[in-house]
């Protein structure tokens, strides 16, 4: 945020004090910021007194609110030709020094001197720019009092209402016949000043920009961003256009960061109305990375934050409002075009260029919300490129591990790990809900490569979590990917095909060892059990889980002994995993064969769970569907009592009947059902409620 050094503050401070002298030539010069020697006037204001701020606003309000219908339309004329004098209640001599005049007027007299009811005047965009600059500096010096004053007099709303995209478009269209771009200059400077002022408002108090102000402002700003300016051949005018774009993008980025859930819907609605113009403007900004770096960075940051907010939107909000995903993946397929431009820009930048990091962050977020972007990444062989880069990182890490330990070596390894994490994030979002990309990864040496990198993953928790999250996305609803984790590691550079593992060196074996480690961090444990829940649907993975005796760790689960019986995070993770495991017949047998598992599950039903569904009851319900488990279930008295209290009677009996073929057992089930119904009737009579 800029402080008192900026020119608009100087020019407006001079206007503030010289309006009493009625020196119109001086005013015209001051509007252009040509008298920096009077900066001492600003220093005469006591910024520590909040009453001065409040008394400034009636004067500012009068300056721009005198004739709002014409001040922009006549912006091409010079400032001196349109300014009318603003009368003061008490005038001073023409030759009196400005500093003396400032001291002679109290703050009450200043407010009264500018509130003449019959006063009419035209306000220029240059003056409004100076107003915005002054207000921005006042917010820096005293944010609380100025913020309250701004909210009281609705000044922000009035400044926003002066933004007229049609006027700027007309100025650009008239450049063909006119060689005087002063009107466009002044309007662009006002847009920049207003954007910086609104950004300061958001940083001080986001409530200053309410929803009723936000919607018309966003519509106007996006219209201004997409105004056709191809006729503006003047270099200085082009620079002014790009500077206004930079300030607008910075304001929009701040708005999304401060109020993302509230701003994403109106921003998406405004972008939907613009259509292909949005892509054209972003493309132009990215093409200017060499000449206008700040504009390129600002546009990339805005796009990144916008895509991040789109990814965080709740499904229910997406049903009633237009989404950025529908815009990117519509008939125009802007997601594919944006992916092509950003990917090309990312590959052209050197690893030392900071813009490269911004590009890859934007690309990662784009792949997460756009199917057309994923399709282009597959067409551009991004998966193969990332895999090759990870191979290179693996080779470099292996080489560095053979050298003597040095501080420079440690720094180089950190940089290599950062590159590895970036490529894993790219692969993760490429494969997110995309079976074609998962199939392409399955054909690449992706799984053996991660297995080779496992020793380095174990040394870095964040790197391990990134790899596990990548594997979670890779295996979700894709059984072939889950089976590939059971294969042996034949080496990254080996040409031999991978085979099913029996020696215990597959990725799944390593994941099971990590899940059984009690010293593992909570975030890593969460990622481990998320991956195990995915692979539990595959028979190959269930066989390895059974042979590894991993389920024995469930029996050593520690439970809370306090009065507030709520399950800890580890217990919830185990229940979610067992729930997925019990969906298969062999998984049902595995759980039932685990000695003490049913008793522990019955104990867990007494605890409060953070999950939406009673997972422990669902696991017990699922194991009833297996023919092998029937005798043990019917002989467990404690389990039957839990059924009476917790489970739905009809569903339970049906689950037992479905696979039961013995007539005597069926008769016994009918007796159990009759007893359960009788018990349920007694419970209802006593006021108990069945869950």
XYZ file of N, CA, C and O in Angstrom, residues 507-618:
448
model
N 4.798 -50.972 -3.484
C 4.345 -49.741 -2.826
C 3.357 -50.059 -1.718
O 3.392 -49.459 -0.637
N 2.460 -51.020 -1.953
C 1.451 -51.353 -0.942
C 2.104 -51.896 0.323
O 1.663 -51.571 1.441
N 3.142 -52.719 0.182
C 3.870 -53.202 1.368
C 4.463 -52.028 2.151
O 4.401 -51.997 3.392
N 5.040 -51.087 1.439
C 5.622 -49.927 2.112
C 4.562 -49.085 2.805
O 4.792 -48.557 3.903
N 3.404 -48.952 2.179
C 2.318 -48.178 2.784
C 1.809 -48.858 4.043
O 1.529 -48.203 5.062
N 1.681 -50.188 4.019
C 1.225 -50.923 5.206
C 2.223 -50.790 6.354
O 1.826 -50.662 7.521
N 3.508 -50.816 6.054
C 4.522 -50.608 7.100
C 4.417 -49.206 7.681
O 4.563 -49.014 8.893
N 4.153 -48.244 6.818
C 4.024 -46.868 7.294
C 2.782 -46.707 8.166
O 2.807 -45.998 9.179
N 1.684 -47.372 7.791
C 0.463 -47.281 8.592
C 0.581 -47.946 9.941
O -0.116 -47.573 10.890
N 1.439 -48.946 10.061
C 1.631 -49.633 11.340
C 2.629 -48.929 12.245
O 2.794 -49.333 13.407
N 3.292 -47.898 11.759
C 4.293 -47.175 12.547
C 3.591 -46.204 13.491
O 2.930 -45.267 13.044
N 3.704 -46.373 14.807
C 3.015 -45.467 15.742
C 3.585 -44.056 15.772
O 2.913 -43.125 16.211
N 4.829 -43.893 15.309
C 5.450 -42.564 15.319
C 5.078 -41.724 14.100
O 5.544 -40.594 13.958
N 4.265 -42.265 13.232
C 3.871 -41.550 12.006
C 2.985 -40.363 12.372
O 2.151 -40.436 13.282
N 3.142 -39.254 11.664
C 2.357 -38.051 11.955
C 0.893 -38.275 11.611
O 0.531 -39.164 10.834
N 0.026 -37.435 12.186
C -1.418 -37.602 11.989
C -1.827 -37.360 10.539
O -2.683 -38.070 10.004
N -1.212 -36.377 9.894
C -1.552 -36.100 8.499
C -1.123 -37.243 7.588
O -1.836 -37.613 6.640
N 0.032 -37.810 7.872
C 0.486 -38.951 7.084
C -0.409 -40.157 7.320
O -0.752 -40.889 6.382
N -0.815 -40.378 8.574
C -1.726 -41.477 8.881
C -3.054 -41.312 8.145
O -3.616 -42.278 7.620
N -3.540 -40.097 8.091
C -4.793 -39.840 7.386
C -4.665 -40.183 5.899
O -5.571 -40.787 5.309
N -3.539 -39.793 5.283
C -3.328 -40.112 3.877
C -3.151 -41.611 3.660
O -3.625 -42.170 2.658
N -2.487 -42.300 4.603
C -2.278 -43.748 4.489
C -3.610 -44.483 4.495
O -3.890 -45.335 3.631
N -4.468 -44.168 5.451
C -5.745 -44.873 5.548
C -6.694 -44.473 4.419
O -7.555 -45.273 4.022
N -6.550 -43.258 3.901
C -7.329 -42.898 2.719
C -6.955 -43.759 1.526
O -7.822 -44.213 0.759
N -5.646 -44.017 1.369
C -5.190 -44.873 0.280
C -5.624 -46.320 0.500
O -6.085 -46.999 -0.434
N -5.515 -46.813 1.736
C -5.925 -48.186 2.027
C -7.424 -48.379 1.821
O -7.866 -49.459 1.394
N -8.221 -47.362 2.106
C -9.663 -47.451 1.861
C -9.953 -47.580 0.374
O -10.913 -48.255 -0.021
N -9.132 -46.950 -0.452
C -9.318 -47.058 -1.906
C -8.948 -48.442 -2.428
O -9.674 -49.040 -3.227
N -7.793 -48.950 -1.995
C -7.301 -50.214 -2.547
C -8.005 -51.415 -1.942
O -7.847 -52.537 -2.434
N -8.794 -51.217 -0.878
C -9.500 -52.341 -0.254
C -10.556 -52.933 -1.168
O -11.054 -54.036 -0.906
N -10.916 -52.239 -2.230
C -11.903 -52.756 -3.175
C -11.313 -53.787 -4.134
O -12.060 -54.446 -4.867
N -9.992 -53.922 -4.163
C -9.324 -54.803 -5.120
C -8.862 -56.074 -4.425
O -8.297 -56.026 -3.326
N -9.090 -57.221 -5.064
C -8.775 -58.501 -4.443
C -7.275 -58.679 -4.241
O -6.838 -59.204 -3.208
N -6.465 -58.250 -5.200
C -5.013 -58.374 -5.053
C -4.523 -57.633 -3.814
O -3.667 -58.137 -3.066
N -5.062 -56.450 -3.609
C -4.642 -55.652 -2.446
C -5.143 -56.266 -1.141
O -4.440 -56.251 -0.125
N -6.350 -56.834 -1.158
C -6.873 -57.464 0.057
C -6.032 -58.684 0.448
O -5.839 -58.951 1.645
N -5.523 -59.391 -0.542
C -4.658 -60.542 -0.243
C -3.373 -60.104 0.456
O -2.930 -60.736 1.431
N -2.768 -59.028 -0.039
C -1.536 -58.535 0.596
C -1.830 -58.005 1.996
O -1.039 -58.209 2.931
N -2.975 -57.340 2.177
C -3.349 -56.842 3.504
C -3.510 -58.000 4.481
O -3.091 -57.929 5.642
N -4.113 -59.094 4.021
C -4.316 -60.249 4.892
C -2.988 -60.924 5.240
O -2.748 -61.283 6.406
N -2.114 -61.090 4.262
C -0.843 -61.780 4.505
C 0.114 -60.957 5.361
O 0.993 -61.519 6.026
N -0.032 -59.653 5.341
C 0.886 -58.795 6.104
C 0.517 -58.665 7.576
O 1.262 -58.040 8.346
N -0.636 -59.247 7.981
C -1.119 -59.137 9.366
C -1.305 -57.683 9.807
O -1.145 -57.353 10.986
N -1.624 -56.835 8.859
C -1.810 -55.420 9.191
C -3.024 -55.216 10.093
O -3.039 -54.308 10.931
N -4.048 -56.071 9.965
C -5.268 -55.896 10.759
C -5.044 -56.137 12.245
O -5.885 -55.736 13.066
N -3.953 -56.763 12.617
C -3.660 -56.971 14.038
C -3.484 -55.644 14.770
O -3.717 -55.561 15.980
N -3.079 -54.613 14.033
C -2.907 -53.301 14.668
C -4.238 -52.717 15.120
O -4.268 -51.850 15.993
N -5.345 -53.178 14.535
C -6.664 -52.687 14.951
C -6.979 -53.099 16.386
O -7.611 -52.348 17.137
N -6.525 -54.280 16.788
C -6.815 -54.764 18.142
C -6.076 -53.968 19.204
O -6.502 -53.947 20.370
N -4.977 -53.333 18.844
C -4.205 -52.528 19.808
C -4.629 -51.063 19.803
O -3.910 -50.205 20.316
N -5.786 -50.784 19.235
C -6.281 -49.409 19.170
C -6.628 -48.917 20.565
O -7.340 -49.583 21.328
N -6.118 -47.750 20.926
C -6.382 -47.173 22.251
C -7.641 -46.316 22.196
O -7.825 -45.512 21.285
N -8.507 -46.497 23.190
C -9.771 -45.765 23.264
C -9.768 -44.832 24.454
O -9.082 -45.052 25.455
N -10.562 -43.795 24.364
C -10.656 -42.815 25.433
C -11.424 -43.399 26.611
O -12.465 -44.052 26.431
N -10.928 -43.147 27.815
C -11.577 -43.640 29.031
C -12.266 -42.529 29.815
O -12.700 -42.732 30.949
N -12.366 -41.350 29.219
C -13.007 -40.222 29.897
C -14.522 -40.362 29.822
O -15.070 -41.216 29.121
N -15.216 -39.483 30.562
C -16.679 -39.511 30.553
C -17.242 -39.143 29.185
O -18.279 -39.653 28.768
N -16.562 -38.226 28.505
C -16.990 -37.828 27.161
C -16.464 -38.850 26.153
O -15.350 -38.761 25.665
N -17.289 -39.840 25.872
C -16.862 -40.939 25.008
C -16.980 -40.530 23.545
O -18.042 -40.629 22.939
N -15.879 -40.087 22.995
C -15.822 -39.755 21.571
C -14.573 -40.407 20.991
O -13.510 -40.433 21.625
N -14.720 -40.925 19.806
C -13.618 -41.635 19.169
C -12.517 -40.677 18.737
O -12.795 -39.567 18.269
N -11.282 -41.106 18.891
C -10.153 -40.299 18.429
C -9.993 -40.439 16.927
O -10.698 -41.208 16.260
N -9.053 -39.692 16.366
C -8.866 -39.670 14.913
C -8.439 -41.035 14.390
O -8.897 -41.477 13.331
N -7.570 -41.742 15.127
C -7.092 -43.048 14.669
C -8.240 -44.053 14.576
O -8.327 -44.842 13.622
N -9.145 -44.038 15.557
C -10.279 -44.965 15.533
C -11.201 -44.680 14.352
O -11.704 -45.604 13.699
N -11.445 -43.414 14.062
C -12.279 -43.062 12.910
C -11.651 -43.519 11.600
O -12.354 -43.967 10.685
N -10.328 -43.392 11.499
C -9.645 -43.843 10.283
C -9.760 -45.362 10.121
O -9.993 -45.863 9.011
N -9.597 -46.075 11.210
C -9.716 -47.536 11.149
C -11.130 -47.967 10.752
O -11.304 -48.889 9.952
N -12.146 -47.323 11.300
C -13.525 -47.694 10.983
C -13.852 -47.430 9.516
O -14.548 -48.226 8.868
N -13.361 -46.335 8.992
C -13.601 -46.045 7.585
C -12.931 -47.093 6.692
O -13.510 -47.546 5.684
N -11.717 -47.493 7.069
C -11.007 -48.512 6.300
C -11.723 -49.860 6.382
O -11.929 -50.550 5.367
N -12.139 -50.273 7.585
C -12.827 -51.552 7.754
C -14.178 -51.553 7.053
O -14.636 -52.604 6.569
N -14.820 -50.423 7.018
C -16.096 -50.321 6.304
C -15.895 -50.645 4.822
O -16.667 -51.410 4.234
N -14.862 -50.058 4.206
C -14.576 -50.360 2.801
C -14.130 -51.805 2.622
O -14.478 -52.454 1.632
N -13.356 -52.311 3.587
C -12.880 -53.691 3.487
C -14.038 -54.687 3.591
O -14.022 -55.749 2.947
N -15.061 -54.367 4.384
C -16.179 -55.292 4.603
C -17.159 -55.326 3.440
O -18.131 -56.089 3.479
N -16.931 -54.523 2.397
C -17.809 -54.560 1.228
C -17.574 -55.796 0.376
O -18.436 -56.178 -0.426
N -16.408 -56.428 0.516
C -16.092 -57.653 -0.219
C -16.226 -58.874 0.673
O -16.024 -58.803 1.897
N -16.562 -60.017 0.087
C -16.792 -61.237 0.879
C -15.520 -61.688 1.599
O -15.575 -62.085 2.770
N -14.371 -61.623 0.919
C -13.138 -62.029 1.592
C -12.763 -61.049 2.696
O -12.189 -61.437 3.719
N -13.087 -59.769 2.524
C -12.856 -58.808 3.598
C -13.729 -59.070 4.806
O -13.298 -58.898 5.957
N -14.966 -59.519 4.590
C -15.862 -59.865 5.697
C -15.303 -61.032 6.505
O -15.355 -61.037 7.743
N -14.750 -62.009 5.797
C -14.150 -63.158 6.486
C -12.898 -62.734 7.241
O -12.647 -63.190 8.374
N -12.094 -61.854 6.656
C -10.869 -61.393 7.310
C -11.176 -60.712 8.640
O -10.502 -60.946 9.653
N -12.207 -59.874 8.642
C -12.559 -59.161 9.877
C -13.087 -60.137 10.924
O -12.768 -60.042 12.113
N -13.902 -61.107 10.486
C -14.497 -62.055 11.433
C -13.451 -62.989 12.018
O -13.530 -63.387 13.191
N -12.449 -63.360 11.227
C -11.399 -64.257 11.712
C -10.460 -63.567 12.693
O -9.734 -64.247 13.435
N -10.428 -62.272 12.669
C -9.547 -61.533 13.577
C -10.099 -61.655 14.994
O -11.160 -61.112 15.317
N -9.427 -62.371 15.823
C -9.919 -62.672 17.167
C -10.035 -61.393 17.995
O -9.074 -60.653 18.159
N -11.233 -61.163 18.488
C -11.488 -59.972 19.300
C -11.976 -58.781 18.503
O -12.284 -57.738 19.094
N -12.087 -58.918 17.189
C -12.501 -57.773 16.376
C -13.969 -57.420 16.596
O -14.329 -56.244 16.670
N -14.842 -58.446 16.711
C -16.272 -58.177 16.912
C -16.498 -57.498 18.257
O -17.288 -56.545 18.368
N -15.807 -57.964 19.287
C -15.955 -57.343 20.610
C -15.494 -55.889 20.590
O -16.126 -55.018 21.208
N -14.405 -55.627 19.888
C -13.919 -54.250 19.802
C -14.884 -53.374 19.006
O -15.134 -52.219 19.372
N -15.457 -53.918 17.933
C -16.441 -53.153 17.162
C -17.680 -52.858 17.995
O -18.262 -51.762 17.916
N -18.105 -53.827 18.821
C -19.243 -53.599 19.711
C -18.934 -52.518 20.735
O -19.800 -51.710 21.091
N -17.698 -52.497 21.199
C -17.299 -51.445 22.144
C -17.288 -50.080 21.473
O -17.659 -49.063 22.080
N -16.894 -50.044 20.204
C -16.841 -48.768 19.481
C -18.226 -48.198 19.210
O -18.371 -46.991 18.985
N -19.261 -49.061 19.201
C -20.617 -48.543 18.992
C -21.087 -47.670 20.149
O -22.061 -46.923 20.000
N -20.426 -47.746 21.301
C -20.812 -46.947 22.467
C -20.227 -45.544 22.435
O -20.565 -44.709 23.265
N -19.335 -45.303 21.476
C -18.645 -44.011 21.406
C -19.296 -43.119 20.346
O -19.890 -43.601 19.376
N -19.130 -41.823 20.539
C -19.593 -40.850 19.546
C -18.585 -40.788 18.403
O -17.383 -40.744 18.632
N -19.110 -40.781 17.193
C -18.245 -40.785 16.012
C -18.358 -39.463 15.272
O -19.410 -38.834 15.259
N -17.231 -39.062 14.663
C -17.211 -37.835 13.876
C -17.741 -38.053 12.465
O -18.046 -37.098 11.765
N -17.839 -39.316 12.049
C -18.323 -39.608 10.710
C -19.832 -39.429 10.637
O -20.542 -39.485 11.655
N -20.335 -39.225 9.416
C -21.765 -39.007 9.221
C -22.574 -40.272 9.495
O -23.734 -40.198 9.881
N -21.962 -41.440 9.288
C -22.668 -42.704 9.432
C -22.065 -43.491 10.591
O -20.871 -43.372 10.879
N -22.868 -44.334 11.249
C -22.329 -45.185 12.330
C -21.479 -46.301 11.747
O -21.958 -47.406 11.462
N -20.212 -46.033 11.558
C -19.333 -46.943 10.821
C -19.209 -48.299 11.496
O -19.185 -49.340 10.821
N -19.095 -48.308 12.808
C -18.947 -49.587 13.504
C -20.163 -50.477 13.272
O -20.042 -51.691 13.041
N -21.361 -49.910 13.318
C -22.573 -50.680 13.058
C -22.637 -51.154 11.611
O -23.111 -52.258 11.322
N -22.158 -50.313 10.698
C -22.172 -50.700 9.290
C -21.211 -51.851 9.017
O -21.489 -52.721 8.185
